[in-house]
Amino acid sequence: MASSSLIELRSGAWQNKRMSNRNVFIGIGIGCGAMLLLTVMCGGAGFFFMRSAFSASGEISRITDDVIRSMNDGSFAESYQTQLAPECRQATSLEAYERLADQIRTQLGPLRSK
């Protein structure tokens, strides 16, 4: 009689433990699903922001093309006043700016726009 109640007690404990394991697996599954969803959402947001940042670079691309063109045709000194930020003009002299253009031209050769 004692052994049959012991078997019932053991089988009951095993079922509770089994339910506990099932709950753990469900929790792990929900956690993994949430992490996957979060990863996809962050990746999508990052892609969206990077794409919008590069689409705004059309203006930057035009300015870069103008600077490259001025380096090649020798009118780079004119871009010192028009294309360079005032803070850069305060830190860099016109002569240093022209030397930079000469170094780029001699080391890299004629530049091309994309």
Coordinates of N, CA and C in Angstrom, one line a residue:
M1 N 0.8 -1.2 0.0 CA 0.0 0.0 0.0 C 0.9 1.3 0.0
A2 N 1.9 1.2 0.7 CA 2.8 2.4 0.8 C 3.5 2.5 -0.5
S3 N 3.8 1.4 -1.2 CA 4.6 1.6 -2.4 C 3.7 2.1 -3.5
S4 N 2.4 1.8 -3.6 CA 1.5 2.4 -4.6 C 1.3 3.9 -4.4
S5 N 1.2 4.3 -3.2 CA 1.1 5.8 -3.0 C 2.4 6.5 -3.3
L6 N 3.5 5.8 -3.1 CA 4.8 6.4 -3.5 C 4.9 6.5 -5.0
I7 N 4.4 5.5 -5.7 CA 4.5 5.6 -7.2 C 3.6 6.7 -7.7
E8 N 2.4 6.8 -7.1 CA 1.5 7.9 -7.5 C 2.2 9.3 -7.2
L9 N 2.8 9.4 -6.0 CA 3.5 10.6 -5.7 C 4.6 10.9 -6.6
R10 N 5.4 9.9 -7.0 CA 6.4 10.1 -7.9 C 5.9 10.5 -9.3
S11 N 4.9 9.8 -9.8 CA 4.4 10.2 -11.1 C 3.7 11.6 -11.1
G12 N 3.1 12.0 -10.0 CA 2.6 13.3 -9.9 C 3.6 14.4 -9.9
A13 N 4.7 14.1 -9.2 CA 5.8 15.0 -9.2 C 6.5 15.1 -10.6
W14 N 6.5 14.0 -11.3 CA 7.1 14.0 -12.7 C 6.2 14.9 -13.6
Q15 N 4.9 14.7 -13.5 CA 4.0 15.5 -14.3 C 4.2 17.0 -14.0
N16 N 4.3 17.4 -12.8 CA 4.5 18.8 -12.5 C 5.8 19.3 -13.0
K17 N 6.8 18.5 -12.9 CA 8.1 18.9 -13.5 C 8.0 19.0 -15.0
R18 N 7.3 18.1 -15.6 CA 7.1 18.1 -17.0 C 6.3 19.4 -17.4
M19 N 5.4 19.8 -16.7 CA 4.6 21.0 -17.0 C 5.6 22.2 -16.8
S20 N 6.4 22.1 -15.8 CA 7.4 23.2 -15.6 C 8.3 23.3 -16.8
N21 N 8.8 22.2 -17.3 CA 9.7 22.2 -18.4 C 9.0 22.8 -19.6
R22 N 7.8 22.4 -19.8 CA 7.0 22.9 -20.9 C 6.9 24.4 -20.9
N23 N 6.6 24.9 -19.7 CA 6.5 26.4 -19.5 C 7.8 27.0 -19.8
V24 N 8.9 26.4 -19.4 CA 10.2 27.0 -19.7 C 10.5 27.0 -21.2
F25 N 10.1 26.0 -21.9 CA 10.3 26.0 -23.3 C 9.4 27.0 -24.0
I26 N 8.2 27.2 -23.5 CA 7.3 28.2 -24.1 C 7.9 29.6 -23.8
G27 N 8.4 29.8 -22.6 CA 9.1 31.1 -22.3 C 10.3 31.4 -23.2
I28 N 11.1 30.3 -23.3 CA 12.3 30.5 -24.2 C 11.8 30.8 -25.6
G29 N 10.8 30.1 -26.1 CA 10.3 30.3 -27.5 C 9.8 31.8 -27.6
I30 N 9.0 32.2 -26.7 CA 8.5 33.6 -26.7 C 9.7 34.6 -26.7
G31 N 10.7 34.3 -25.8 CA 11.8 35.2 -25.7 C 12.6 35.3 -27.0
C32 N 12.8 34.1 -27.6 CA 13.6 34.1 -28.9 C 12.8 34.8 -30.0
G33 N 11.5 34.6 -30.0 CA 10.6 35.3 -31.0 C 10.7 36.8 -30.8
A34 N 10.6 37.2 -29.5 CA 10.7 38.6 -29.3 C 12.1 39.2 -29.7
M35 N 13.1 38.5 -29.4 CA 14.5 38.9 -29.8 C 14.6 39.0 -31.4
L36 N 14.0 38.0 -32.0 CA 14.0 38.0 -33.5 C 13.3 39.2 -34.0
L37 N 12.1 39.5 -33.5 CA 11.3 40.6 -33.9 C 12.0 41.9 -33.6
L38 N 12.6 42.0 -32.5 CA 13.4 43.2 -32.2 C 14.6 43.4 -33.1
T39 N 15.3 42.3 -33.5 CA 16.4 42.4 -34.4 C 15.9 42.9 -35.8
V40 N 14.8 42.3 -36.2 CA 14.3 42.7 -37.6 C 13.8 44.1 -37.5
M41 N 13.2 44.6 -36.5 CA 12.7 45.9 -36.4 C 13.9 46.9 -36.4
C42 N 14.9 46.6 -35.6 CA 16.1 47.5 -35.6 C 16.8 47.5 -36.9
G43 N 16.9 46.3 -37.5 CA 17.6 46.3 -38.9 C 16.8 47.1 -39.9
G44 N 15.5 47.0 -39.8 CA 14.6 47.8 -40.7 C 14.8 49.3 -40.5
A45 N 14.8 49.7 -39.2 CA 14.9 51.1 -38.9 C 16.3 51.6 -39.3
G46 N 17.3 50.8 -39.1 CA 18.7 51.2 -39.5 C 18.8 51.3 -41.0
F47 N 18.2 50.4 -41.7 CA 18.1 50.5 -43.2 C 17.4 51.7 -43.7
F48 N 16.3 52.0 -43.0 CA 15.5 53.2 -43.4 C 16.3 54.5 -43.2
F49 N 16.9 54.6 -42.0 CA 17.7 55.8 -41.7 C 18.9 55.9 -42.6
M50 N 19.6 54.8 -42.9 CA 20.8 54.9 -43.7 C 20.4 55.3 -45.2
R51 N 19.3 54.7 -45.6 CA 18.8 55.1 -46.9 C 18.4 56.5 -47.0
S52 N 17.7 57.0 -46.0 CA 17.3 58.5 -46.1 C 18.6 59.4 -46.0
A53 N 19.6 58.9 -45.2 CA 20.8 59.7 -45.1 C 21.5 59.8 -46.5
F54 N 21.5 58.6 -47.2 CA 22.2 58.6 -48.5 C 21.4 59.3 -49.5
S55 N 20.1 59.3 -49.4 CA 19.3 60.1 -50.4 C 19.5 61.6 -50.2
A56 N 19.8 62.0 -49.0 CA 20.1 63.4 -48.8 C 21.4 63.8 -49.3
S57 N 22.2 62.8 -49.6 CA 23.6 63.1 -50.1 C 23.7 63.6 -51.5
G58 N 22.5 63.8 -52.2 CA 22.5 64.3 -53.5 C 23.2 65.7 -53.6
E59 N 22.8 66.5 -52.6 CA 23.4 67.8 -52.5 C 24.9 67.7 -52.2
I60 N 25.3 66.8 -51.4 CA 26.7 66.6 -51.1 C 27.5 66.1 -52.3
S61 N 26.8 65.2 -53.0 CA 27.4 64.7 -54.2 C 27.7 65.8 -55.3
R62 N 26.7 66.7 -55.4 CA 26.9 67.8 -56.3 C 28.0 68.7 -55.9
I63 N 28.1 69.0 -54.6 CA 29.2 69.8 -54.2 C 30.6 69.1 -54.4
T64 N 30.6 67.8 -54.1 CA 31.8 67.1 -54.3 C 32.2 67.1 -55.8
D65 N 31.3 66.9 -56.7 CA 31.6 67.0 -58.1 C 32.1 68.3 -58.5
D66 N 31.6 69.4 -57.9 CA 32.1 70.7 -58.2 C 33.5 70.9 -57.7
V67 N 33.8 70.4 -56.6 CA 35.2 70.5 -56.0 C 36.1 69.7 -56.9
I68 N 35.8 68.5 -57.3 CA 36.6 67.7 -58.2 C 36.8 68.4 -59.5
R69 N 35.8 69.0 -60.1 CA 35.9 69.7 -61.3 C 36.8 70.9 -61.2
S70 N 36.7 71.6 -60.1 CA 37.6 72.8 -59.9 C 39.0 72.4 -59.7
M71 N 39.3 71.2 -59.1 CA 40.6 70.7 -58.9 C 41.3 70.4 -60.3
N72 N 40.5 69.8 -61.1 CA 41.0 69.4 -62.4 C 41.2 70.6 -63.4
D73 N 40.3 71.6 -63.3 CA 40.4 72.7 -64.3 C 41.2 73.9 -63.7
G74 N 41.8 73.8 -62.5 CA 42.7 74.8 -62.0 C 41.9 75.9 -61.2
S75 N 40.7 75.9 -61.1 CA 39.9 76.9 -60.4 C 39.6 76.6 -58.9
F76 N 40.5 75.8 -58.3 CA 40.3 75.3 -57.0 C 40.3 76.4 -56.0
A77 N 41.1 77.5 -56.2 CA 41.2 78.6 -55.3 C 39.9 79.3 -55.1
E78 N 39.1 79.3 -56.2 CA 37.8 80.0 -56.1 C 36.8 79.2 -55.2
S79 N 37.0 77.9 -55.1 CA 36.2 77.1 -54.2 C 36.5 77.4 -52.7
Y80 N 37.6 78.0 -52.4 CA 38.0 78.3 -51.1 C 37.0 79.3 -50.5
Q81 N 36.5 80.2 -51.2 CA 35.5 81.2 -50.7 C 34.1 80.7 -50.8
T82 N 33.8 79.9 -51.8 CA 32.4 79.5 -52.1 C 32.0 78.1 -51.4
Q83 N 32.9 77.2 -51.4 CA 32.6 75.8 -50.9 C 33.1 75.5 -49.5
L84 N 34.0 76.2 -49.0 CA 34.6 75.9 -47.7 C 33.9 76.6 -46.6
A85 N 33.7 75.9 -45.5 CA 32.9 76.5 -44.3 C 33.8 77.6 -43.7
P86 N 33.2 78.6 -43.1 CA 33.9 79.6 -42.5 C 34.9 79.1 -41.4
E87 N 34.5 78.1 -40.7 CA 35.4 77.6 -39.6 C 36.7 77.0 -40.3
C88 N 36.5 76.3 -41.4 CA 37.7 75.8 -42.2 C 38.5 76.9 -42.7
R89 N 37.9 78.0 -43.2 CA 38.7 79.1 -43.7 C 39.5 79.7 -42.6
Q90 N 39.0 79.7 -41.4 CA 39.8 80.3 -40.3 C 41.0 79.5 -39.9
A91 N 40.8 78.1 -40.1 CA 41.9 77.2 -39.7 C 42.9 77.0 -40.8
T92 N 42.5 77.2 -42.1 CA 43.3 76.9 -43.2 C 43.5 78.1 -44.1
S93 N 44.8 78.4 -44.5 CA 45.0 79.5 -45.4 C 44.7 79.1 -46.8
L94 N 44.6 80.1 -47.7 CA 44.4 79.9 -49.1 C 45.6 79.1 -49.7
E95 N 46.8 79.5 -49.3 CA 48.0 78.8 -49.8 C 48.0 77.4 -49.4
A96 N 47.6 77.0 -48.2 CA 47.6 75.6 -47.7 C 46.5 74.9 -48.5
Y97 N 45.4 75.5 -48.8 CA 44.3 74.9 -49.5 C 44.7 74.6 -51.0
E98 N 45.5 75.6 -51.6 CA 46.0 75.3 -52.9 C 47.0 74.2 -52.9
R99 N 47.9 74.2 -51.9 CA 48.9 73.1 -51.8 C 48.2 71.8 -51.7
L100 N 47.1 71.7 -51.0 CA 46.4 70.4 -50.9 C 45.9 70.0 -52.2
A101 N 45.3 70.9 -53.0 CA 44.8 70.6 -54.4 C 46.0 70.1 -55.2
D102 N 47.2 70.8 -55.1 CA 48.3 70.4 -55.9 C 48.8 69.0 -55.6
Q103 N 48.8 68.7 -54.3 CA 49.2 67.4 -53.8 C 48.3 66.3 -54.3
I104 N 47.0 66.6 -54.2 CA 46.0 65.6 -54.7 C 46.2 65.4 -56.2
R105 N 46.3 66.5 -56.9 CA 46.5 66.3 -58.4 C 47.8 65.6 -58.7
T106 N 48.9 65.8 -58.0 CA 50.1 65.1 -58.4 C 50.1 63.7 -58.0
Q107 N 49.6 63.4 -56.8 CA 49.6 62.0 -56.3 C 48.6 61.1 -56.9
L108 N 47.4 61.7 -57.1 CA 46.3 60.8 -57.6 C 46.0 61.0 -59.1
G109 N 46.6 62.1 -59.7 CA 46.3 62.3 -61.1 C 44.9 63.0 -61.2
P110 N 44.5 63.1 -62.5 CA 43.2 63.8 -62.6 C 42.0 63.0 -62.0
L111 N 41.2 63.6 -61.3 CA 40.1 63.0 -60.6 C 38.9 62.9 -61.5
R112 N 38.0 61.9 -61.3 CA 36.8 61.8 -62.0 C 35.6 61.7 -61.0
S113 N 34.5 62.2 -61.4 CA 33.3 62.1 -60.6 C 32.7 60.8 -60.9
K114 N 31.9 60.3 -59.9 CA 31.3 59.0 -60.2 C 30.2 59.2 -61.1

